[in-house]
CSV table of C-alpha atoms and ligand atoms in Angstrom, one decimal:
chain,number,residue,atom,x,y,z
A,1,UNK,CA,-53.0,117.4,-81.6
A,2,UNK,CA,-49.3,116.7,-81.3
A,3,UNK,CA,-48.3,113.1,-82.0
A,4,UNK,CA,-44.6,113.4,-82.7
A,5,UNK,CA,-42.8,111.1,-80.4
A,6,UNK,CA,-45.9,109.2,-79.6
A,7,UNK,CA,-46.0,105.8,-81.0
A,8,UNK,CA,-49.3,104.0,-81.0
A,9,UNK,CA,-49.0,101.6,-83.9
A,10,UNK,CA,-45.6,100.3,-83.9
A,11,UNK,CA,-43.3,99.5,-80.9
A,12,UNK,CA,-40.0,100.9,-79.8
A,13,UNK,CA,-38.0,103.5,-81.6
A,14,UNK,CA,-35.2,101.0,-81.6
A,15,UNK,CA,-37.0,98.3,-83.3
A,16,UNK,CA,-38.7,100.6,-85.8
A,17,UNK,CA,-35.5,102.3,-86.8
A,18,UNK,CA,-34.0,100.1,-89.5
A,19,UNK,CA,-30.9,102.2,-90.2
A,20,UNK,CA,-28.7,99.2,-90.0
A,21,UNK,CA,-30.6,97.3,-92.6
A,22,UNK,CA,-29.5,96.8,-96.1
A,23,UNK,CA,-32.1,97.2,-98.9
A,24,UNK,CA,-34.1,94.1,-99.8
A,25,UNK,CA,-33.6,92.3,-96.5
A,26,UNK,CA,-37.3,93.1,-95.9
A,27,UNK,CA,-38.8,90.0,-94.5
A,28,UNK,CA,-37.7,90.1,-90.9
A,29,UNK,CA,-40.0,91.1,-88.1
A,30,UNK,CA,-38.3,94.4,-87.1
A,31,UNK,CA,-38.9,95.6,-90.6
A,32,UNK,CA,-42.5,94.6,-90.8
A,33,UNK,CA,-43.2,96.4,-87.4
A,34,UNK,CA,-43.1,99.8,-89.1
A,35,UNK,CA,-45.9,98.8,-91.4
A,36,UNK,CA,-49.4,99.5,-90.1
A,37,UNK,CA,-52.7,97.8,-90.7
A,38,UNK,CA,-55.2,100.5,-91.8
A,39,UNK,CA,-57.7,100.1,-88.9
A,40,UNK,CA,-59.9,103.1,-88.2
A,41,UNK,CA,-57.7,104.2,-85.3
A,42,UNK,CA,-54.6,103.8,-87.4
A,43,UNK,CA,-56.1,106.0,-90.1
A,44,UNK,CA,-57.0,108.7,-87.6
A,45,UNK,CA,-53.4,108.5,-86.3
A,46,UNK,CA,-52.0,108.5,-89.9
A,47,UNK,CA,-53.9,111.8,-90.6
A,48,UNK,CA,-52.5,113.2,-87.3
A,49,UNK,CA,-49.0,112.3,-88.3
A,50,UNK,CA,-49.4,114.1,-91.7
A,51,UNK,CA,-50.9,117.2,-90.0
A,52,UNK,CA,-48.0,117.2,-87.5
A,53,UNK,CA,-45.5,117.3,-90.4
A,54,UNK,CA,-44.6,113.5,-90.5
A,55,UNK,CA,-44.4,111.3,-93.6
A,56,UNK,CA,-47.0,108.6,-94.3
A,57,UNK,CA,-46.6,106.0,-97.1
A,58,UNK,CA,-50.0,105.5,-98.7
A,59,UNK,CA,-51.2,102.6,-100.8
A,60,UNK,CA,-52.9,103.7,-104.0
A,61,UNK,CA,-54.3,101.7,-106.9
A,62,UNK,CA,-51.3,102.7,-109.0
A,63,UNK,CA,-48.3,102.5,-106.8
A,64,UNK,CA,-47.5,103.4,-103.1
A,65,UNK,CA,-46.9,107.1,-102.5
A,66,UNK,CA,-44.8,108.9,-99.8
A,67,UNK,CA,-47.2,111.5,-98.4
A,68,UNK,CA,-46.8,114.8,-96.7
A,69,UNK,CA,-49.1,117.7,-95.9
A,70,UNK,CA,-48.7,120.4,-98.5
A,71,UNK,CA,-49.0,123.1,-95.8
A,72,UNK,CA,-46.0,121.7,-93.9
A,73,UNK,CA,-42.9,123.1,-95.7
A,74,UNK,CA,-40.5,121.0,-93.7
A,75,UNK,CA,-42.4,117.8,-94.5
A,76,UNK,CA,-42.3,118.6,-98.2
A,77,UNK,CA,-38.6,119.2,-98.0
A,78,UNK,CA,-38.2,115.9,-96.3
A,79,UNK,CA,-39.9,114.1,-99.1
A,80,UNK,CA,-37.2,115.3,-101.5
A,81,UNK,CA,-34.5,114.2,-99.0
A,82,UNK,CA,-35.9,110.8,-98.3
A,83,UNK,CA,-36.3,110.1,-102.0
A,84,UNK,CA,-33.0,111.7,-102.9
A,85,UNK,CA,-35.1,113.5,-105.5
A,86,UNK,CA,-33.8,116.7,-107.2
A,87,UNK,CA,-35.8,119.8,-106.2
A,88,UNK,CA,-36.6,120.5,-109.8
A,89,UNK,CA,-39.1,117.7,-110.0
A,90,UNK,CA,-42.6,118.7,-108.9
A,91,UNK,CA,-44.9,116.5,-106.7
A,92,UNK,CA,-48.5,115.4,-107.3
A,93,UNK,CA,-51.1,116.6,-104.7
A,94,UNK,CA,-53.6,114.0,-103.6
A,95,UNK,CA,-57.1,114.9,-102.5
A,96,UNK,CA,-60.1,112.9,-101.3
A,97,UNK,CA,-62.8,115.4,-102.1
A,98,UNK,CA,-63.4,117.1,-105.5
A,99,UNK,CA,-64.6,120.4,-104.0
A,100,UNK,CA,-61.1,121.1,-102.8
A,101,UNK,CA,-59.9,121.5,-106.3
A,102,UNK,CA,-60.8,125.2,-106.2
A,103,UNK,CA,-58.6,125.7,-103.2
A,104,UNK,CA,-55.6,124.3,-105.1
A,105,UNK,CA,-56.1,125.5,-108.7
A,106,UNK,CA,-56.9,129.0,-109.8
A,107,UNK,CA,-58.2,128.0,-113.2
A,108,UNK,CA,-60.3,124.9,-113.8
A,109,UNK,CA,-61.3,124.5,-117.4
A,110,UNK,CA,-64.7,122.8,-118.1
A,111,UNK,CA,-62.8,119.8,-119.6
A,112,UNK,CA,-61.5,119.1,-116.1
A,113,UNK,CA,-65.0,118.3,-114.8
A,114,UNK,CA,-65.8,116.2,-117.9
A,115,UNK,CA,-62.8,114.1,-117.1
A,116,UNK,CA,-63.1,113.8,-113.4
A,117,UNK,CA,-66.7,112.8,-113.8
A,118,UNK,CA,-65.5,109.8,-115.7
A,119,UNK,CA,-62.1,109.0,-114.2
A,120,UNK,CA,-62.1,110.2,-110.6
A,121,UNK,CA,-61.4,108.7,-108.2
A,122,UNK,CA,-58.9,106.8,-110.2
A,123,UNK,CA,-55.5,106.7,-111.9
A,124,UNK,CA,-55.6,110.1,-113.8
A,125,UNK,CA,-53.5,113.0,-112.6
A,126,UNK,CA,-54.6,116.4,-113.9
A,127,UNK,CA,-52.2,119.4,-114.2
A,128,UNK,CA,-53.9,122.8,-113.7
A,129,UNK,CA,-52.9,126.4,-112.9
A,130,UNK,CA,-52.0,126.6,-109.3
A,131,UNK,CA,-53.4,128.8,-106.5
A,132,UNK,CA,-50.7,131.3,-105.4
A,133,UNK,CA,-51.3,130.2,-101.8
A,134,UNK,CA,-49.8,126.7,-102.5
A,135,UNK,CA,-46.1,126.3,-101.6
A,136,UNK,CA,-43.7,126.6,-104.5
A,137,UNK,CA,-41.7,123.7,-103.0
A,138,UNK,CA,-44.6,121.4,-103.9
A,139,UNK,CA,-44.5,122.5,-107.6
A,140,UNK,CA,-40.7,123.1,-107.8
A,141,UNK,CA,-41.5,126.8,-108.6
A,142,UNK,CA,-44.0,126.0,-111.5
A,143,UNK,CA,-47.2,127.9,-111.7
A,144,UNK,CA,-49.0,124.7,-112.5
A,145,UNK,CA,-49.9,121.9,-110.1
A,146,UNK,CA,-50.6,118.1,-110.6
A,147,UNK,CA,-53.7,116.8,-108.7
A,148,UNK,CA,-55.0,113.3,-108.3
A,149,UNK,CA,-57.9,111.7,-106.4
A,150,UNK,CA,-56.9,108.1,-105.9
A,151,UNK,CA,-59.5,105.3,-105.7
A,152,UNK,CA,-57.7,102.9,-103.3
A,153,UNK,CA,-59.9,102.6,-100.2
A,154,UNK,CA,-57.0,103.2,-97.7
A,155,UNK,CA,-55.9,106.3,-99.6
A,156,UNK,CA,-59.5,107.5,-99.6
A,157,UNK,CA,-60.0,106.9,-95.9
A,158,UNK,CA,-56.8,108.6,-95.0
A,159,UNK,CA,-57.4,111.6,-97.2
A,160,UNK,CA,-60.9,112.1,-96.0
A,161,UNK,CA,-59.8,111.9,-92.4
A,162,UNK,CA,-56.9,114.3,-93.3
A,163,UNK,CA,-59.5,116.8,-94.7
A,164,UNK,CA,-61.6,116.3,-91.6
A,165,UNK,CA,-58.6,117.4,-89.6
A,166,UNK,CA,-58.4,120.6,-91.7
A,167,UNK,CA,-55.8,119.4,-94.2
A,168,UNK,CA,-56.1,120.5,-97.9
A,169,UNK,CA,-53.8,118.2,-99.8
A,170,UNK,CA,-51.2,115.5,-99.5
A,171,UNK,CA,-48.2,115.6,-101.8
A,172,UNK,CA,-47.2,112.1,-102.6
A,173,UNK,CA,-44.5,111.0,-105.1
A,174,UNK,CA,-44.0,107.3,-105.6
A,175,UNK,CA,-42.4,105.9,-102.4
A,176,UNK,CA,-39.0,104.9,-104.0
A,177,UNK,CA,-35.5,106.4,-104.2
A,178,UNK,CA,-35.2,108.7,-107.2
A,179,UNK,CA,-34.9,106.8,-110.5
A,180,UNK,CA,-35.7,103.4,-109.0
A,181,UNK,CA,-38.7,101.1,-109.3
A,182,UNK,CA,-42.0,102.3,-107.8
A,183,UNK,CA,-43.3,100.2,-104.9
A,184,UNK,CA,-46.4,98.2,-105.3
A,185,UNK,CA,-46.4,96.6,-101.8
A,186,UNK,CA,-45.8,98.0,-98.3
A,187,UNK,CA,-42.7,95.9,-97.9
A,188,UNK,CA,-41.3,97.5,-101.1
A,189,UNK,CA,-41.6,100.9,-99.5
A,190,UNK,CA,-39.8,99.6,-96.4
A,191,UNK,CA,-37.0,98.2,-98.5
A,192,UNK,CA,-36.7,101.4,-100.6
A,193,UNK,CA,-37.0,104.0,-97.9
A,194,UNK,CA,-37.1,102.3,-94.4
A,195,UNK,CA,-33.6,103.5,-93.5
A,196,UNK,CA,-34.4,107.1,-94.3
A,197,UNK,CA,-37.7,107.3,-92.4
A,198,UNK,CA,-38.1,108.7,-88.8
A,199,UNK,CA,-39.6,106.6,-86.1
A,200,UNK,CA,-42.8,108.7,-86.2
A,201,UNK,CA,-43.3,108.2,-89.9
A,202,UNK,CA,-45.8,105.5,-91.0
A,203,UNK,CA,-46.3,103.0,-93.8
A,204,UNK,CA,-49.8,101.7,-94.4
A,205,UNK,CA,-50.3,98.3,-95.8
A,206,UNK,CA,-53.1,98.2,-98.4
A,207,UNK,CA,-52.0,95.1,-100.3
A,208,UNK,CA,-50.7,95.0,-103.8
A,209,UNK,CA,-51.4,98.1,-105.9
A,210,UNK,CA,-54.0,96.9,-108.4
A,211,UNK,CA,-52.8,98.8,-111.5
A,212,UNK,CA,-49.1,98.6,-110.8
A,213,UNK,CA,-48.0,101.5,-112.9
A,214,UNK,CA,-48.1,105.2,-112.1
A,215,UNK,CA,-51.1,107.4,-113.0
A,216,UNK,CA,-51.7,108.9,-116.5
A,217,UNK,CA,-50.7,112.6,-116.3
A,218,UNK,CA,-52.8,115.0,-118.4
A,219,UNK,CA,-51.8,118.7,-118.5
A,220,UNK,CA,-54.8,121.0,-118.8
A,221,UNK,CA,-52.8,124.1,-117.8
A,222,UNK,CA,-51.6,124.6,-121.4
A,223,UNK,CA,-53.5,125.5,-124.6
A,224,UNK,CA,-53.8,122.0,-126.0
A,225,UNK,CA,-54.4,119.3,-123.4
A,226,UNK,CA,-51.1,117.3,-123.2
A,227,UNK,CA,-50.4,113.9,-121.9
A,228,UNK,CA,-47.1,114.0,-119.9
A,229,UNK,CA,-47.1,110.4,-118.7
A,230,UNK,CA,-48.8,107.3,-120.1
A,231,UNK,CA,-50.8,105.2,-117.6
A,232,UNK,CA,-53.7,102.8,-117.5
A,233,UNK,CA,-56.1,105.5,-118.6
A,234,UNK,CA,-55.3,105.7,-122.3
A,235,UNK,CA,-54.9,108.6,-124.7
A,236,UNK,CA,-58.0,107.3,-126.6
A,237,UNK,CA,-60.1,107.2,-123.5
A,238,UNK,CA,-59.2,110.8,-122.8
A,239,UNK,CA,-59.6,112.2,-126.3
A,240,UNK,CA,-63.0,110.4,-126.6
A,241,UNK,CA,-64.2,112.8,-123.9
A,242,UNK,CA,-62.3,116.0,-124.5
A,243,UNK,CA,-61.3,115.9,-128.2
A,244,UNK,CA,-57.8,116.4,-129.6
A,245,UNK,CA,-54.8,116.0,-127.2
A,246,UNK,CA,-51.0,116.1,-127.7
A,247,UNK,CA,-48.6,113.6,-126.2
A,248,UNK,CA,-45.3,114.9,-124.9
A,249,UNK,CA,-43.5,112.3,-122.9
A,250,UNK,CA,-40.1,112.6,-124.3
A,251,UNK,CA,-37.3,113.4,-121.9
A,252,UNK,CA,-35.8,115.9,-124.2
A,253,UNK,CA,-38.9,118.0,-124.5
A,254,UNK,CA,-40.3,117.7,-121.0
A,255,UNK,CA,-38.1,118.0,-117.9
A,256,UNK,CA,-40.3,116.2,-115.4
A,257,UNK,CA,-39.4,113.4,-113.1
A,258,UNK,CA,-40.5,110.1,-114.6
A,259,UNK,CA,-39.9,111.6,-118.0
A,260,UNK,CA,-36.1,111.2,-117.5
A,261,UNK,CA,-34.8,108.7,-119.9
A,262,UNK,CA,-33.3,106.4,-117.3
A,263,UNK,CA,-36.0,105.8,-114.7
A,264,UNK,CA,-38.1,103.0,-113.1
A,265,UNK,CA,-34.9,100.9,-113.1
A,266,UNK,CA,-34.0,97.9,-111.0
A,267,UNK,CA,-30.3,97.1,-110.3
A,268,UNK,CA,-30.3,94.5,-113.0
A,269,UNK,CA,-29.8,95.7,-116.5
A,270,UNK,CA,-33.1,95.7,-118.4
A,271,UNK,CA,-33.1,94.5,-122.0
A,272,UNK,CA,-36.0,94.3,-124.5
A,273,UNK,CA,-34.4,91.5,-126.5
A,274,UNK,CA,-32.8,88.3,-125.4
A,275,UNK,CA,-30.2,88.5,-128.1
A,276,UNK,CA,-26.8,88.0,-126.6
A,277,UNK,CA,-28.1,87.5,-123.0
A,278,UNK,CA,-26.9,84.1,-121.8
A,279,UNK,CA,-28.4,84.2,-118.3
A,280,UNK,CA,-30.8,86.3,-116.3
A,281,UNK,CA,-34.5,86.8,-115.6
A,282,UNK,CA,-37.2,86.7,-118.3
A,283,UNK,CA,-40.6,88.3,-118.3
A,284,UNK,CA,-43.2,87.9,-121.1
A,285,UNK,CA,-46.9,87.1,-121.5
A,286,UNK,CA,-48.0,83.6,-120.8
A,287,UNK,CA,-47.4,81.4,-123.9
A,288,UNK,CA,-44.2,83.1,-125.0
A,289,UNK,CA,-41.5,80.5,-124.6
A,290,UNK,CA,-38.5,81.2,-122.2
A,291,UNK,CA,-35.3,81.6,-124.2
A,292,UNK,CA,-32.5,79.1,-123.3
A,293,UNK,CA,-30.5,80.0,-120.2
A,294,UNK,CA,-33.0,82.6,-118.9
A,295,UNK,CA,-35.2,82.1,-115.8
A,296,UNK,CA,-38.9,82.9,-116.0
A,297,UNK,CA,-40.0,85.5,-113.5
A,298,UNK,CA,-43.7,85.6,-114.2
A,299,UNK,CA,-46.1,84.7,-117.0
A,300,UNK,CA,-48.9,87.3,-116.9
A,301,UNK,CA,-52.0,86.3,-118.9
A,302,UNK,CA,-53.1,89.8,-119.9
A,303,UNK,CA,-51.6,93.3,-120.4
A,304,UNK,CA,-53.3,94.4,-117.2
A,305,UNK,CA,-51.7,91.6,-115.3
A,306,UNK,CA,-48.4,92.4,-116.9
A,307,UNK,CA,-48.6,96.0,-115.6
A,308,UNK,CA,-49.7,94.7,-112.2
A,309,UNK,CA,-46.6,92.5,-111.8
A,310,UNK,CA,-43.9,94.4,-113.8
A,311,UNK,CA,-42.3,96.2,-110.9
A,312,UNK,CA,-42.5,93.1,-108.7
A,313,UNK,CA,-40.7,91.2,-111.4
A,314,UNK,CA,-37.9,93.8,-111.4
A,315,UNK,CA,-37.6,93.5,-107.6
A,316,UNK,CA,-37.7,89.7,-107.9
A,317,UNK,CA,-34.9,89.9,-110.4
A,318,UNK,CA,-32.8,92.0,-108.0
A,319,UNK,CA,-33.6,89.7,-105.0
A,320,UNK,CA,-32.5,86.7,-107.0
A,321,UNK,CA,-29.3,88.3,-107.9
A,322,UNK,CA,-29.8,88.5,-111.7
A,323,UNK,CA,-27.5,91.1,-113.3
A,324,UNK,CA,-29.7,91.1,-116.5
A,325,UNK,CA,-33.4,90.8,-117.0
A,326,UNK,CA,-35.1,90.5,-120.4
A,327,UNK,CA,-38.7,91.8,-120.9
A,328,UNK,CA,-40.6,90.9,-124.1
A,329,UNK,CA,-42.8,93.9,-124.6
A,330,UNK,CA,-46.5,93.4,-124.9
A,331,UNK,CA,-48.4,94.8,-128.0
A,332,UNK,CA,-51.5,96.9,-128.0
A,333,UNK,CA,-52.6,100.4,-127.3
A,334,UNK,CA,-54.2,99.8,-123.9
A,335,UNK,CA,-52.0,99.7,-120.8
A,336,UNK,CA,-49.4,98.0,-122.9
A,337,UNK,CA,-48.3,101.4,-124.2
A,338,UNK,CA,-47.5,102.5,-120.6
A,339,UNK,CA,-45.6,99.2,-120.0
A,340,UNK,CA,-43.5,99.7,-123.1
A,341,UNK,CA,-42.8,103.3,-122.0
A,342,UNK,CA,-41.6,102.2,-118.5
A,343,UNK,CA,-39.5,99.2,-119.7
A,344,UNK,CA,-37.9,101.3,-122.4
A,345,UNK,CA,-36.9,103.9,-119.8
A,346,UNK,CA,-35.7,101.2,-117.4
A,347,UNK,CA,-33.6,99.7,-120.2
A,348,UNK,CA,-32.1,103.0,-121.5
B,1,TXA,O1,-49.7,107.1,-109.7
B,1,TXA,C1,-49.1,108.1,-109.3
B,1,TXA,O2,-49.2,109.2,-109.8
B,1,TXA,C2,-48.2,108.0,-108.0
B,1,TXA,C3,-49.1,107.7,-106.8
B,1,TXA,C4,-48.4,107.7,-105.5
B,1,TXA,O3,-50.2,108.7,-106.8
B,1,TXA,N1,-47.4,109.2,-107.8
B,1,TXA,C5,-46.4,109.4,-108.6
B,1,TXA,O4,-45.6,110.6,-108.3
B,1,TXA,O5,-46.1,108.8,-109.6
B,1,TXA,P1,-44.2,110.9,-108.8
B,1,TXA,O6,-43.7,112.1,-108.0
B,1,TXA,O7,-43.3,109.7,-108.8
B,1,TXA,O8,-44.4,111.4,-110.3
B,1,TXA,C6,-45.0,112.7,-110.4
B,1,TXA,C7,-45.0,113.1,-111.8
B,1,TXA,C8,-43.6,113.5,-112.3
B,1,TXA,O9,-43.4,113.0,-113.5
B,1,TXA,C9,-43.7,115.0,-112.2
B,1,TXA,O10,-42.8,115.6,-113.0
B,1,TXA,C10,-45.1,115.2,-112.7
B,1,TXA,O11,-45.8,114.2,-112.0
B,1,TXA,N2,-45.6,116.5,-112.3
B,1,TXA,C11,-45.8,117.0,-111.1
B,1,TXA,N3,-46.2,118.3,-111.2
B,1,TXA,C12,-46.3,118.6,-112.5
B,1,TXA,C13,-46.6,119.8,-113.2
B,1,TXA,N4,-47.0,120.9,-112.5
B,1,TXA,N5,-46.6,119.7,-114.5
B,1,TXA,C14,-46.2,118.6,-115.2
B,1,TXA,N6,-45.9,117.5,-114.5
B,1,TXA,C15,-45.9,117.5,-113.2
B,2,MG,MG1,-42.0,108.3,-109.3
């Protein structure tokens, strides 16, 4: 059913077109109008928008994604335009049903099923050999494809409805401009991408993303399983199940988006030591004293909470006009490893 041009969930084209807005002025009513509460009717409409070739921003447990139907070439192309993302950076395909894996991948090693039994739905993306029927635009010409089954209830409801309407998969990169901070709230998506979205595109509000950092990416399309991005599911947790793995997250060895050295960055300069910084924002675990002259942004009480608020802290630093922000990196091999990875890239 065609829904382009039909607006059920948000009012006039005029009020939902924020082209005159500048980023970060995201608390006025006209901006919030584009954001939809995920009622059952809204979910049905959201799936229709996707099937019609529109874009839908989807809350997930990691970060918000900008979704498009992988069978709609023009929608996939729009994702790259809206994000300002180079075409050489492949997208992750999201599904809401494990059986659909076989329609997306041509080769599913047994290890895949061992992992998804434990971690799906959840923040683990698995790279497999791709089915030739899947568009090369989704994978930037690669013969492998990244696939993820998110656990957030809004993502799941939307994906299941999308499958019910005949859809196979939803490509969804993080819903931010290329190289910037991933959104963990619906208003962050609006402030990142609102001015680039069409009046028929949607943003669903699913609250704050619980994890706060992008999914762990594991490549099973190569001989030795290889971690391509650190996330909340750790290397130890994965190798406990499938044995030895390699870790290859260096920008020089892997040319993937998010593996670029300067990425996940706010406007403020990010530092990992306060030496020489006279004023700016400061983020560290609770109990770590704030250096003189700096302004505390948050005091997370665990590494999980640190990950959860990291990107909000970057956005807060920008909103408050700090030109510098200092992050005292947390220790440990849990999600702290992913935090250090993101902050190091943001600071490089
Ligand atoms: O948590 C997440 O994964 C979020 C939410 C929205 O699901 N999505 C996300 O997408 O972070 P994006 O596009 O920002 O990051 C996708 C990452 C990139 O580093 C990309 O290079 C990598 O996945 N990727 C995609 N396809 C790949 C492939 N075939 N082989 C290796 N890496 C791939
Ligand atoms: Mg991203």
